[in-house]
PDB file of C-alpha atoms in Angstrom:
ATOM      1  CA  MET A   9     -53.121 -28.403 -47.642  1.00  0.00           C
ATOM      2  CA  LYS A  10     -51.781 -31.747 -48.803  1.00  0.00           C
ATOM      3  CA  LYS A  11     -55.357 -32.850 -49.346  1.00  0.00           C
ATOM      4  CA  GLU A  12     -57.216 -29.573 -49.514  1.00  0.00           C
ATOM      5  CA  HIS A  13     -54.908 -27.861 -51.998  1.00  0.00           C
ATOM      6  CA  ILE A  14     -54.916 -30.584 -54.664  1.00  0.00           C
ATOM      7  CA  SER A  15     -57.173 -29.579 -57.554  1.00  0.00           C
ATOM      8  CA  ASP A  16     -58.695 -33.026 -57.989  1.00  0.00           C
ATOM      9  CA  ALA A  17     -60.230 -33.195 -61.435  1.00  0.00           C
ATOM     10  CA  LEU A  18     -62.708 -35.846 -60.344  1.00  0.00           C
ATOM     11  CA  ASN A  19     -63.963 -34.094 -57.275  1.00  0.00           C
ATOM     12  CA  MET A  20     -63.721 -30.341 -57.512  1.00  0.00           C
ATOM     13  CA  LEU A  21     -65.120 -27.435 -59.523  1.00  0.00           C
ATOM     14  CA  ASN A  22     -63.337 -24.167 -60.183  1.00  0.00           C
ATOM     15  CA  ASP A  23     -63.604 -21.983 -57.061  1.00  0.00           C
ATOM     16  CA  ASP A  24     -64.313 -18.846 -59.080  1.00  0.00           C
ATOM     17  CA  ILE A  25     -67.286 -20.432 -60.802  1.00  0.00           C
ATOM     18  CA  ILE A  26     -68.712 -21.920 -57.606  1.00  0.00           C
ATOM     19  CA  GLU A  27     -68.391 -18.532 -55.922  1.00  0.00           C
ATOM     20  CA  GLU A  28     -70.129 -16.752 -58.773  1.00  0.00           C
ATOM     21  CA  ALA A  29     -72.886 -19.355 -58.908  1.00  0.00           C
ATOM     22  CA  ASN A  30     -73.498 -18.849 -55.214  1.00  0.00           C
ATOM     23  CA  LYS A  31     -73.834 -15.092 -55.686  1.00  0.00           C
ATOM     24  CA  VAL A  32     -76.511 -15.320 -58.325  1.00  0.00           C
ATOM     25  CA  ARG A  33     -78.250 -18.492 -57.119  1.00  0.00           C
ATOM     26  CA  ALA A  34     -81.305 -16.661 -55.861  1.00  0.00           C
ATOM     27  CA  ASN A  35     -81.822 -14.903 -59.200  1.00  0.00           C
ATOM     28  CA  ALA A  36     -81.110 -17.811 -61.519  1.00  0.00           C
ATOM     29  CA  LYS A  37     -84.013 -19.317 -63.422  1.00  0.00           C
ATOM     30  CA  PRO A  38     -84.456 -22.983 -62.543  1.00  0.00           C
ATOM     31  CA  THR A  39     -83.700 -24.657 -65.869  1.00  0.00           C
ATOM     32  CA  ARG A  40     -81.608 -27.835 -65.686  1.00  0.00           C
ATOM     33  CA  LYS A  41     -79.923 -27.839 -62.286  1.00  0.00           C
ATOM     34  CA  TRP A  42     -76.504 -29.433 -62.152  1.00  0.00           C
ATOM     35  CA  VAL A  43     -73.982 -30.009 -59.396  1.00  0.00           C
ATOM     36  CA  LYS A  44     -70.388 -31.140 -59.439  1.00  0.00           C
ATOM     37  CA  TRP A  45     -69.753 -34.747 -60.300  1.00  0.00           C
ATOM     38  CA  GLY A  46     -68.929 -37.355 -57.688  1.00  0.00           C
ATOM     39  CA  ALA A  47     -66.913 -39.800 -59.803  1.00  0.00           C
ATOM     40  CA  VAL A  48     -65.742 -40.461 -63.335  1.00  0.00           C
ATOM     41  CA  ALA A  49     -64.772 -43.844 -64.740  1.00  0.00           C
ATOM     42  CA  ALA A  50     -61.000 -44.299 -64.764  1.00  0.00           C
ATOM     43  CA  CYS A  51     -60.458 -44.692 -68.493  1.00  0.00           C
ATOM     44  CA  LEU A  52     -58.996 -42.800 -71.422  1.00  0.00           C
ATOM     45  CA  CYS A  53     -61.229 -40.223 -73.092  1.00  0.00           C
ATOM     46  CA  LEU A  54     -60.974 -40.831 -76.839  1.00  0.00           C
ATOM     47  CA  ALA A  55     -61.556 -38.175 -79.439  1.00  0.00           C
ATOM     48  CA  VAL A  56     -64.598 -40.061 -80.729  1.00  0.00           C
ATOM     49  CA  THR A  57     -66.270 -40.201 -77.316  1.00  0.00           C
ATOM     50  CA  ILE A  58     -67.620 -37.373 -75.205  1.00  0.00           C
ATOM     51  CA  ALA A  59     -68.585 -38.138 -71.634  1.00  0.00           C
ATOM     52  CA  ILE A  60     -70.321 -35.449 -69.594  1.00  0.00           C
ATOM     53  CA  PRO A  61     -70.586 -36.663 -66.010  1.00  0.00           C
ATOM     54  CA  VAL A  62     -73.543 -34.889 -64.431  1.00  0.00           C
ATOM     55  CA  LEU A  63     -75.410 -35.338 -61.165  1.00  0.00           C
ATOM     56  CA  HIS A  64     -78.883 -33.915 -61.611  1.00  0.00           C
ATOM     57  CA  HIS A  65     -80.025 -31.735 -58.744  1.00  0.00           C
ATOM     58  CA  LYS A  66     -83.128 -33.214 -57.090  1.00  0.00           C
ATOM     59  CA  GLY A  67     -84.258 -30.264 -54.962  1.00  0.00           C
ATOM     60  CA  GLY A  68     -86.788 -27.583 -55.778  1.00  0.00           C
ATOM     61  CA  PRO A  69     -86.000 -24.070 -57.047  1.00  0.00           C
ATOM     62  CA  ASP A  70     -85.441 -22.765 -53.527  1.00  0.00           C
ATOM     63  CA  THR A  71     -82.898 -25.409 -52.526  1.00  0.00           C
ATOM     64  CA  GLN A  72     -79.657 -23.848 -51.263  1.00  0.00           C
ATOM     65  CA  ASP A  73     -77.460 -25.208 -54.040  1.00  0.00           C
ATOM     66  CA  PRO A  74     -74.404 -22.990 -54.719  1.00  0.00           C
ATOM     67  CA  VAL A  75     -73.533 -24.642 -58.013  1.00  0.00           C
ATOM     68  CA  GLN A  76     -76.901 -25.013 -59.683  1.00  0.00           C
ATOM     69  CA  ASN A  77     -76.812 -24.324 -63.432  1.00  0.00           C
ATOM     70  CA  ILE A  78     -73.248 -25.688 -63.610  1.00  0.00           C
ATOM     71  CA  ALA A  79     -72.370 -28.905 -65.429  1.00  0.00           C
ATOM     72  CA  ALA A  80     -69.111 -30.813 -65.562  1.00  0.00           C
ATOM     73  CA  LEU A  81     -68.034 -32.441 -68.801  1.00  0.00           C
ATOM     74  CA  GLU A  82     -65.055 -34.347 -70.135  1.00  0.00           C
ATOM     75  CA  TYR A  83     -63.847 -34.010 -73.707  1.00  0.00           C
ATOM     76  CA  ASN A  84     -60.587 -35.015 -75.378  1.00  0.00           C
ATOM     77  CA  GLY A  85     -58.728 -35.566 -72.125  1.00  0.00           C
ATOM     78  CA  LYS A  86     -59.847 -32.313 -70.513  1.00  0.00           C
ATOM     79  CA  PHE A  87     -62.523 -31.380 -68.000  1.00  0.00           C
ATOM     80  CA  TYR A  88     -64.855 -28.439 -68.558  1.00  0.00           C
ATOM     81  CA  GLU A  89     -67.466 -26.506 -66.598  1.00  0.00           C
ATOM     82  CA  ALA A  90     -70.546 -25.491 -68.562  1.00  0.00           C
ATOM     83  CA  VAL A  91     -72.021 -22.226 -67.298  1.00  0.00           C
ATOM     84  CA  LYS A  92     -74.246 -19.377 -68.417  1.00  0.00           C
ATOM     85  CA  LEU A  93     -73.836 -17.025 -65.460  1.00  0.00           C
ATOM     86  CA  PRO A  94     -72.969 -13.530 -66.820  1.00  0.00           C
ATOM     87  CA  GLU A  95     -70.478 -12.770 -64.033  1.00  0.00           C
ATOM     88  CA  VAL A  96     -68.504 -15.912 -64.790  1.00  0.00           C
ATOM     89  CA  LEU A  97     -68.610 -15.497 -68.565  1.00  0.00           C
ATOM     90  CA  GLU A  98     -67.364 -11.916 -68.422  1.00  0.00           C
ATOM     91  CA  LYS A  99     -64.592 -12.860 -66.002  1.00  0.00           C
ATOM     92  CA  TYR A 100     -63.257 -15.324 -68.541  1.00  0.00           C
ATOM     93  CA  GLY A 101     -63.477 -12.889 -71.438  1.00  0.00           C
ATOM     94  CA  LEU A 102     -66.758 -14.056 -72.955  1.00  0.00           C
ATOM     95  CA  PRO A 103     -69.958 -12.104 -73.676  1.00  0.00           C
ATOM     96  CA  PRO A 104     -72.448 -12.087 -70.776  1.00  0.00           C
ATOM     97  CA  GLU A 105     -74.812 -14.352 -72.714  1.00  0.00           C
ATOM     98  CA  ILE A 106     -74.087 -17.345 -74.924  1.00  0.00           C
ATOM     99  CA  THR A 107     -76.266 -17.338 -78.047  1.00  0.00           C
ATOM    100  CA  ALA A 108     -76.779 -19.536 -81.095  1.00  0.00           C
ATOM    101  CA  ASP A 109     -74.641 -17.343 -83.350  1.00  0.00           C
ATOM    102  CA  MET A 110     -71.587 -18.161 -81.189  1.00  0.00           C
ATOM    103  CA  ALA A 111     -71.872 -21.851 -82.043  1.00  0.00           C
ATOM    104  CA  GLY A 112     -69.303 -22.789 -84.654  1.00  0.00           C
ATOM    105  CA  GLU A 113     -68.485 -26.221 -86.034  1.00  0.00           C
ATOM    106  CA  HIS A 114     -70.729 -28.960 -84.714  1.00  0.00           C
ATOM    107  CA  ILE A 115     -68.723 -31.526 -82.749  1.00  0.00           C
ATOM    108  CA  SER A 116     -71.241 -34.077 -81.585  1.00  0.00           C
ATOM    109  CA  TYR A 117     -74.802 -34.853 -80.635  1.00  0.00           C
ATOM    110  CA  LEU A 118     -75.126 -36.064 -77.064  1.00  0.00           C
ATOM    111  CA  LYS A 119     -77.466 -38.375 -75.254  1.00  0.00           C
ATOM    112  CA  SER A 120     -77.940 -39.488 -71.665  1.00  0.00           C
ATOM    113  CA  ASP A 121     -75.988 -42.613 -70.801  1.00  0.00           C
ATOM    114  CA  GLY A 122     -78.818 -43.686 -68.525  1.00  0.00           C
ATOM    115  CA  GLY A 123     -76.866 -42.679 -65.450  1.00  0.00           C
ATOM    116  CA  ILE A 124     -75.022 -39.540 -64.452  1.00  0.00           C
ATOM    117  CA  GLY A 125     -73.691 -38.484 -67.809  1.00  0.00           C
ATOM    118  CA  TYR A 126     -73.990 -38.028 -71.545  1.00  0.00           C
ATOM    119  CA  LYS A 127     -72.209 -39.707 -74.428  1.00  0.00           C
ATOM    120  CA  SER A 128     -71.800 -38.836 -78.067  1.00  0.00           C
ATOM    121  CA  THR A 129     -74.252 -40.395 -80.481  1.00  0.00           C
ATOM    122  CA  VAL A 130     -74.653 -40.620 -84.247  1.00  0.00           C
ATOM    123  CA  SER A 131     -78.377 -40.029 -83.786  1.00  0.00           C
ATOM    124  CA  GLN A 132     -79.688 -36.489 -83.799  1.00  0.00           C
ATOM    125  CA  THR A 133     -80.658 -35.300 -80.310  1.00  0.00           C
ATOM    126  CA  ASP A 134     -81.556 -32.036 -78.628  1.00  0.00           C
ATOM    127  CA  ILE A 135     -78.165 -31.744 -76.922  1.00  0.00           C
ATOM    128  CA  GLU A 136     -75.083 -30.671 -78.891  1.00  0.00           C
ATOM    129  CA  LEU A 137     -71.479 -29.610 -78.425  1.00  0.00           C
ATOM    130  CA  TYR A 138     -69.962 -26.967 -80.766  1.00  0.00           C
ATOM    131  CA  ARG A 139     -66.777 -25.028 -81.284  1.00  0.00           C
ATOM    132  CA  TYR A 140     -66.848 -21.484 -79.917  1.00  0.00           C
ATOM    133  CA  ALA A 141     -66.917 -19.495 -83.152  1.00  0.00           C
ATOM    134  CA  PRO A 142     -65.476 -16.145 -81.907  1.00  0.00           C
ATOM    135  CA  ALA A 143     -62.267 -17.813 -80.678  1.00  0.00           C
ATOM    136  CA  VAL A 144     -61.745 -21.394 -81.828  1.00  0.00           C
ATOM    137  CA  CYS A 145     -59.560 -23.247 -79.312  1.00  0.00           C
ATOM    138  CA  ASP A 146     -59.819 -25.863 -76.568  1.00  0.00           C
ATOM    139  CA  GLY A 147     -60.336 -23.223 -73.872  1.00  0.00           C
ATOM    140  CA  VAL A 148     -64.061 -22.851 -74.477  1.00  0.00           C
ATOM    141  CA  TYR A 149     -66.826 -24.704 -76.318  1.00  0.00           C
ATOM    142  CA  VAL A 150     -70.539 -24.076 -76.707  1.00  0.00           C
ATOM    143  CA  LEU A 151     -73.043 -26.506 -75.246  1.00  0.00           C
ATOM    144  CA  ARG A 152     -76.708 -26.448 -76.237  1.00  0.00           C
ATOM    145  CA  ASP A 153     -79.222 -28.285 -74.094  1.00  0.00           C
ATOM    146  CA  GLY A 154     -82.599 -27.774 -75.722  1.00  0.00           C
ATOM    147  CA  ASP A 155     -83.159 -24.030 -75.972  1.00  0.00           C
ATOM    148  CA  THR A 156     -80.479 -23.194 -73.395  1.00  0.00           C
ATOM    149  CA  TRP A 157     -76.933 -22.230 -74.403  1.00  0.00           C
ATOM    150  CA  TYR A 158     -73.855 -22.622 -72.209  1.00  0.00           C
ATOM    151  CA  ALA A 159     -70.146 -21.906 -72.447  1.00  0.00           C
ATOM    152  CA  ALA A 160     -68.067 -24.948 -71.577  1.00  0.00           C
ATOM    153  CA  LEU A 161     -64.967 -23.476 -69.904  1.00  0.00           C
ATOM    154  CA  PHE A 162     -61.723 -25.407 -69.565  1.00  0.00           C
ATOM    155  CA  CYS A 163     -61.157 -26.506 -65.978  1.00  0.00           C
ATOM    156  CA  ASN A 164     -58.183 -28.849 -66.017  1.00  0.00           C
ATOM    157  CA  PHE A 165     -56.444 -31.655 -67.846  1.00  0.00           C
ATOM    158  CA  TYR A 166     -57.399 -35.244 -67.182  1.00  0.00           C
ATOM    159  CA  GLN A 167     -54.906 -36.525 -64.628  1.00  0.00           C
ATOM    160  CA  PHE A 168     -54.201 -40.155 -63.887  1.00  0.00           C
ATOM    161  CA  ASP A 169     -52.482 -39.773 -60.533  1.00  0.00           C
ATOM    162  CA  SER A 170     -51.540 -37.107 -58.020  1.00  0.00           C
ATOM    163  CA  ASN A 171     -48.054 -36.659 -59.469  1.00  0.00           C
ATOM    164  CA  THR A 172     -48.879 -36.252 -63.159  1.00  0.00           C
ATOM    165  CA  ASN A 173     -47.621 -32.964 -64.517  1.00  0.00           C
ATOM    166  CA  CYS A 174     -47.589 -31.000 -67.746  1.00  0.00           C
ATOM    167  CA  SER A 175     -45.844 -27.957 -69.160  1.00  0.00           C
ATOM    168  CA  PHE A 176     -46.949 -24.356 -69.551  1.00  0.00           C
ATOM    169  CA  THR A 177     -46.832 -24.914 -73.306  1.00  0.00           C
ATOM    170  CA  GLU A 178     -49.713 -27.380 -72.973  1.00  0.00           C
ATOM    171  CA  LEU A 179     -51.743 -24.861 -70.982  1.00  0.00           C
ATOM    172  CA  TYR A 180     -51.080 -22.089 -73.495  1.00  0.00           C
ATOM    173  CA  ARG A 181     -52.161 -24.288 -76.394  1.00  0.00           C
ATOM    174  CA  VAL A 182     -55.550 -24.855 -74.748  1.00  0.00           C
ATOM    175  CA  TYR A 183     -56.222 -21.144 -75.331  1.00  0.00           C
ATOM    176  CA  GLY A 184     -54.644 -20.974 -78.773  1.00  0.00           C
ATOM    177  CA  ILE A 185     -51.406 -19.403 -77.567  1.00  0.00           C
ATOM    178  CA  GLU A 186     -48.540 -20.556 -79.777  1.00  0.00           C
ATOM    179  CA  SER A 187     -46.249 -17.546 -79.272  1.00  0.00           C
ATOM    180  CA  ALA A 188     -45.963 -14.383 -77.199  1.00  0.00           C
ATOM    181  CA  ASP A 189     -47.880 -12.542 -79.922  1.00  0.00           C
ATOM    182  CA  ASP A 190     -50.993 -14.461 -78.849  1.00  0.00           C
ATOM    183  CA  ILE A 191     -50.934 -12.838 -75.381  1.00  0.00           C
ATOM    184  CA  ALA A 192     -52.533  -9.394 -75.158  1.00  0.00           C
ATOM    185  CA  SER A 193     -51.949  -8.579 -71.483  1.00  0.00           C
ATOM    186  CA  ILE A 194     -50.908  -9.954 -68.091  1.00  0.00           C
ATOM    187  CA  THR A 195     -52.621  -8.500 -65.034  1.00  0.00           C
ATOM    188  CA  GLU A 196     -52.286  -9.136 -61.323  1.00  0.00           C
ATOM    189  CA  MET A 197     -55.670  -9.760 -59.728  1.00  0.00           C
ATOM    190  CA  LYS A 198     -56.983  -9.831 -56.196  1.00  0.00           C
ATOM    191  CA  TRP A 199     -57.654 -13.218 -54.613  1.00  0.00           C
ATOM    192  CA  ASN A 200     -61.112 -13.625 -56.191  1.00  0.00           C
ATOM    193  CA  ASN A 201     -59.841 -12.649 -59.673  1.00  0.00           C
ATOM    194  CA  GLU A 202     -62.409  -9.853 -59.888  1.00  0.00           C
ATOM    195  CA  GLN A 203     -60.372  -6.711 -59.225  1.00  0.00           C
ATOM    196  CA  GLU A 204     -57.143  -5.665 -60.913  1.00  0.00           C
ATOM    197  CA  VAL A 205     -54.047  -4.851 -58.867  1.00  0.00           C
ATOM    198  CA  GLY A 206     -52.074  -2.133 -60.592  1.00  0.00           C
ATOM    199  CA  SER A 207     -52.001  -1.740 -64.355  1.00  0.00           C
ATOM    200  CA  PRO A 208     -52.045  -4.546 -66.936  1.00  0.00           C
ATOM    201  CA  VAL A 209     -48.684  -5.448 -68.463  1.00  0.00           C
ATOM    202  CA  THR A 210     -49.004  -4.719 -72.184  1.00  0.00           C
ATOM    203  CA  ASN A 211     -45.383  -4.002 -73.103  1.00  0.00           C
ATOM    204  CA  ARG A 212     -44.513  -6.432 -75.874  1.00  0.00           C
ATOM    205  CA  GLN A 213     -40.975  -7.025 -74.658  1.00  0.00           C
ATOM    206  CA  GLU A 214     -42.144  -7.855 -71.134  1.00  0.00           C
ATOM    207  CA  ILE A 215     -44.896 -10.155 -72.414  1.00  0.00           C
ATOM    208  CA  THR A 216     -42.421 -11.918 -74.712  1.00  0.00           C
ATOM    209  CA  GLU A 217     -40.016 -12.436 -71.817  1.00  0.00           C
ATOM    210  CA  PHE A 218     -42.835 -13.764 -69.617  1.00  0.00           C
ATOM    211  CA  TYR A 219     -43.919 -16.218 -72.293  1.00  0.00           C
ATOM    212  CA  HIS A 220     -40.427 -17.585 -72.922  1.00  0.00           C
ATOM    213  CA  MET A 221     -39.663 -17.824 -69.194  1.00  0.00           C
ATOM    214  CA  THR A 222     -42.831 -19.730 -68.347  1.00  0.00           C
ATOM    215  CA  ILE A 223     -42.481 -22.332 -71.107  1.00  0.00           C
ATOM    216  CA  THR A 224     -39.009 -23.223 -69.814  1.00  0.00           C
ATOM    217  CA  LEU A 225     -39.893 -23.462 -66.100  1.00  0.00           C
ATOM    218  CA  VAL A 226     -39.391 -26.878 -64.496  1.00  0.00           C
ATOM    219  CA  SER A 227     -42.715 -28.645 -63.887  1.00  0.00           C
ATOM    220  CA  TYR A 228     -43.540 -30.646 -60.748  1.00  0.00           C
ATOM    221  CA  GLY A 229     -46.479 -32.935 -60.054  1.00  0.00           C
ATOM    222  CA  ASN A 230     -48.319 -32.380 -56.792  1.00  0.00           C
ATOM    223  CA  ASP A 231     -46.488 -35.124 -54.886  1.00  0.00           C
ATOM    224  CA  ASP A 232     -43.060 -33.839 -55.910  1.00  0.00           C
ATOM    225  CA  PHE A 233     -44.144 -30.283 -55.112  1.00  0.00           C
ATOM    226  CA  GLN A 234     -45.326 -31.310 -51.623  1.00  0.00           C
ATOM    227  CA  THR A 235     -42.014 -33.038 -51.000  1.00  0.00           C
ATOM    228  CA  GLU A 236     -40.014 -29.994 -52.112  1.00  0.00           C
ATOM    229  CA  VAL A 237     -41.938 -27.502 -49.996  1.00  0.00           C
ATOM    230  CA  PHE A 238     -43.179 -29.320 -46.898  1.00  0.00           C
ATOM    231  CA  ASP A 239     -41.004 -32.365 -46.233  1.00  0.00           C
ATOM    232  CA  GLY A 240     -38.850 -31.919 -43.167  1.00  0.00           C
ATOM    233  CA  ILE A 241     -41.380 -29.719 -41.392  1.00  0.00           C
ATOM    234  CA  PRO A 242     -42.476 -31.324 -38.092  1.00  0.00           C
ATOM    235  CA  GLU A 243     -46.011 -32.708 -38.126  1.00  0.00           C
ATOM    236  CA  GLU A 244     -47.160 -30.262 -35.454  1.00  0.00           C
ATOM    237  CA  ASN A 245     -46.098 -27.356 -37.705  1.00  0.00           C
ATOM    238  CA  GLN A 246     -47.552 -28.666 -40.963  1.00  0.00           C
ATOM    239  CA  GLN A 247     -50.861 -26.816 -40.750  1.00  0.00           C
ATOM    240  CA  GLU A 248     -49.112 -23.525 -40.030  1.00  0.00           C
ATOM    241  CA  ALA A 249     -46.718 -24.116 -42.941  1.00  0.00           C
ATOM    242  CA  HIS A 250     -49.535 -24.833 -45.375  1.00  0.00           C
ATOM    243  CA  THR A 251     -51.452 -21.784 -44.204  1.00  0.00           C
ATOM    244  CA  ALA A 252     -48.405 -19.569 -44.675  1.00  0.00           C
ATOM    245  CA  PHE A 253     -47.924 -20.903 -48.188  1.00  0.00           C
ATOM    246  CA  ALA A 254     -51.576 -20.286 -49.081  1.00  0.00           C
ATOM    247  CA  ASP A 255     -51.384 -16.746 -47.700  1.00  0.00           C
ATOM    248  CA  ASP A 256     -48.485 -15.990 -50.047  1.00  0.00           C
ATOM    249  CA  ARG A 257     -50.665 -16.601 -53.120  1.00  0.00           C
ATOM    250  CA  ARG A 258     -50.985 -13.917 -55.773  1.00  0.00           C
ATOM    251  CA  ASN A 259     -53.039 -14.257 -58.944  1.00  0.00           C
ATOM    252  CA  LEU A 260     -52.341 -13.410 -62.565  1.00  0.00           C
ATOM    253  CA  ARG A 261     -54.885 -13.042 -65.352  1.00  0.00           C
ATOM    254  CA  ILE A 262     -53.616 -13.796 -68.840  1.00  0.00           C
ATOM    255  CA  GLU A 263     -55.703 -12.381 -71.672  1.00  0.00           C
ATOM    256  CA  THR A 264     -55.255 -13.763 -75.150  1.00  0.00           C
ATOM    257  CA  ALA A 265     -55.231 -11.773 -78.371  1.00  0.00           C
ATOM    258  CA  SER A 266     -58.743 -13.120 -79.047  1.00  0.00           C
ATOM    259  CA  GLY A 267     -59.989 -11.803 -75.691  1.00  0.00           C
ATOM    260  CA  LEU A 268     -60.229 -15.047 -73.704  1.00  0.00           C
ATOM    261  CA  ARG A 269     -58.933 -14.980 -70.143  1.00  0.00           C
ATOM    262  CA  PHE A 270     -57.497 -17.558 -67.764  1.00  0.00           C
ATOM    263  CA  PHE A 271     -55.753 -17.427 -64.412  1.00  0.00           C
ATOM    264  CA  ILE A 272     -52.610 -18.759 -62.778  1.00  0.00           C
ATOM    265  CA  ALA A 273     -51.270 -18.324 -59.236  1.00  0.00           C
ATOM    266  CA  PHE A 274     -47.777 -17.571 -57.999  1.00  0.00           C
ATOM    267  CA  TYR A 275     -46.118 -17.703 -54.584  1.00  0.00           C
ATOM    268  CA  PRO A 276     -43.139 -15.322 -54.783  1.00  0.00           C
ATOM    269  CA  ASN A 277     -41.768 -15.954 -51.300  1.00  0.00           C
ATOM    270  CA  TYR A 278     -41.723 -19.696 -51.924  1.00  0.00           C
ATOM    271  CA  ASP A 279     -40.522 -19.584 -55.563  1.00  0.00           C
ATOM    272  CA  TRP A 280     -43.505 -21.378 -57.107  1.00  0.00           C
ATOM    273  CA  ILE A 281     -46.111 -20.878 -59.815  1.00  0.00           C
ATOM    274  CA  GLU A 282     -49.270 -22.970 -60.001  1.00  0.00           C
ATOM    275  CA  GLY A 283     -50.421 -23.435 -63.588  1.00  0.00           C
ATOM    276  CA  GLY A 284     -54.187 -22.978 -63.773  1.00  0.00           C
ATOM    277  CA  GLY A 285     -55.737 -26.222 -64.956  1.00  0.00           C
ATOM    278  CA  THR A 286     -52.424 -28.072 -65.280  1.00  0.00           C
ATOM    279  CA  MET A 287     -52.497 -29.495 -61.753  1.00  0.00           C
ATOM    280  CA  SER A 288     -48.766 -28.792 -61.859  1.00  0.00           C
ATOM    281  CA  TYR A 289     -46.357 -26.467 -60.063  1.00  0.00           C
ATOM    282  CA  PHE A 290     -43.404 -24.663 -61.592  1.00  0.00           C
ATOM    283  CA  LYS A 291     -40.229 -23.577 -59.863  1.00  0.00           C
ATOM    284  CA  ILE A 292     -39.595 -19.821 -60.203  1.00  0.00           C
ATOM    285  CA  ASP A 293     -36.035 -18.918 -61.179  1.00  0.00           C
ATOM    286  CA  LYS A 294     -34.078 -15.679 -60.697  1.00  0.00           C
ATOM    287  CA  GLN A 295     -35.101 -14.351 -64.095  1.00  0.00           C
ATOM    288  CA  MET A 296     -38.759 -14.842 -63.240  1.00  0.00           C
ATOM    289  CA  HIS A 297     -38.274 -13.078 -59.914  1.00  0.00           C
ATOM    290  CA  GLY A 298     -36.784 -10.157 -61.802  1.00  0.00           C
ATOM    291  CA  TRP A 299     -39.839  -9.990 -64.060  1.00  0.00           C
ATOM    292  CA  ILE A 300     -42.131  -9.970 -61.024  1.00  0.00           C
ATOM    293  CA  GLU A 301     -40.158  -7.166 -59.405  1.00  0.00           C
ATOM    294  CA  ARG A 302     -40.244  -5.030 -62.560  1.00  0.00           C
ATOM    295  CA  ASN A 303     -43.858  -5.537 -63.482  1.00  0.00           C
ATOM    296  CA  LEU A 304     -45.867  -6.427 -60.379  1.00  0.00           C
ATOM    297  CA  ASN A 305     -44.121  -5.004 -57.335  1.00  0.00           C
ATOM    298  CA  ARG A 306     -44.748  -1.385 -58.306  1.00  0.00           C
TER     299      ARG A 306
END
């Protein structure tokens, strides 16, 4: 798990989206076919520059490519996955089809950089990035490539090393959450985030407590997290320990007041929360355990 569990922003797409793309691969129309990126230049992403690292799929329409019709892009220090698969869009609280009327403020025209990506340009092109008009935030943008419209879904923050961390407040702000009032519900989901477990938590007091607890949790980068959980375990028992930790995973779906959804994971028997997209882990305290017992263990 030390290698496999790290959500490497430069080398990994969201598992949910890859899974969904695989399900509908046979039915997808072969427009532009994209796969996950292999590398991104190690440099700061400035607000005036948009880089969309893309490896163009070279096979024919019948090639067994589980992530065709998915693009990876980097904007303002965050990585995104651009998709138009209905199952994925609905899972994240979007309509099943992205259309022109969902495109809000124009952000930039894009052009090919001559290699694996796109860059912003002052010249008018047939590729554009827009705000998502129904819910303006950094959690989702609209990408138009010719006549095809995509939702660019937040994947994770740009990370400079394996021990960089960030707070829950930063994650919440990606989706426009500035207070507990911006959260509509919290729901436990099965491992694939497709089926609800129990009833959504909609009680305002419980949501407010959840919000205030999470923004005060101590954040750990991946290296510090690995040290806390797995150091001291003999090498011959490491694989078993990592498997046991992974098996303890439970998922939460957070839905915003504007209807957008994102997911985090928690490991109650190990006292950890993994912040979706933050590449950080958060130590669960007694108060958080109490919230889990009241709202999820029913």
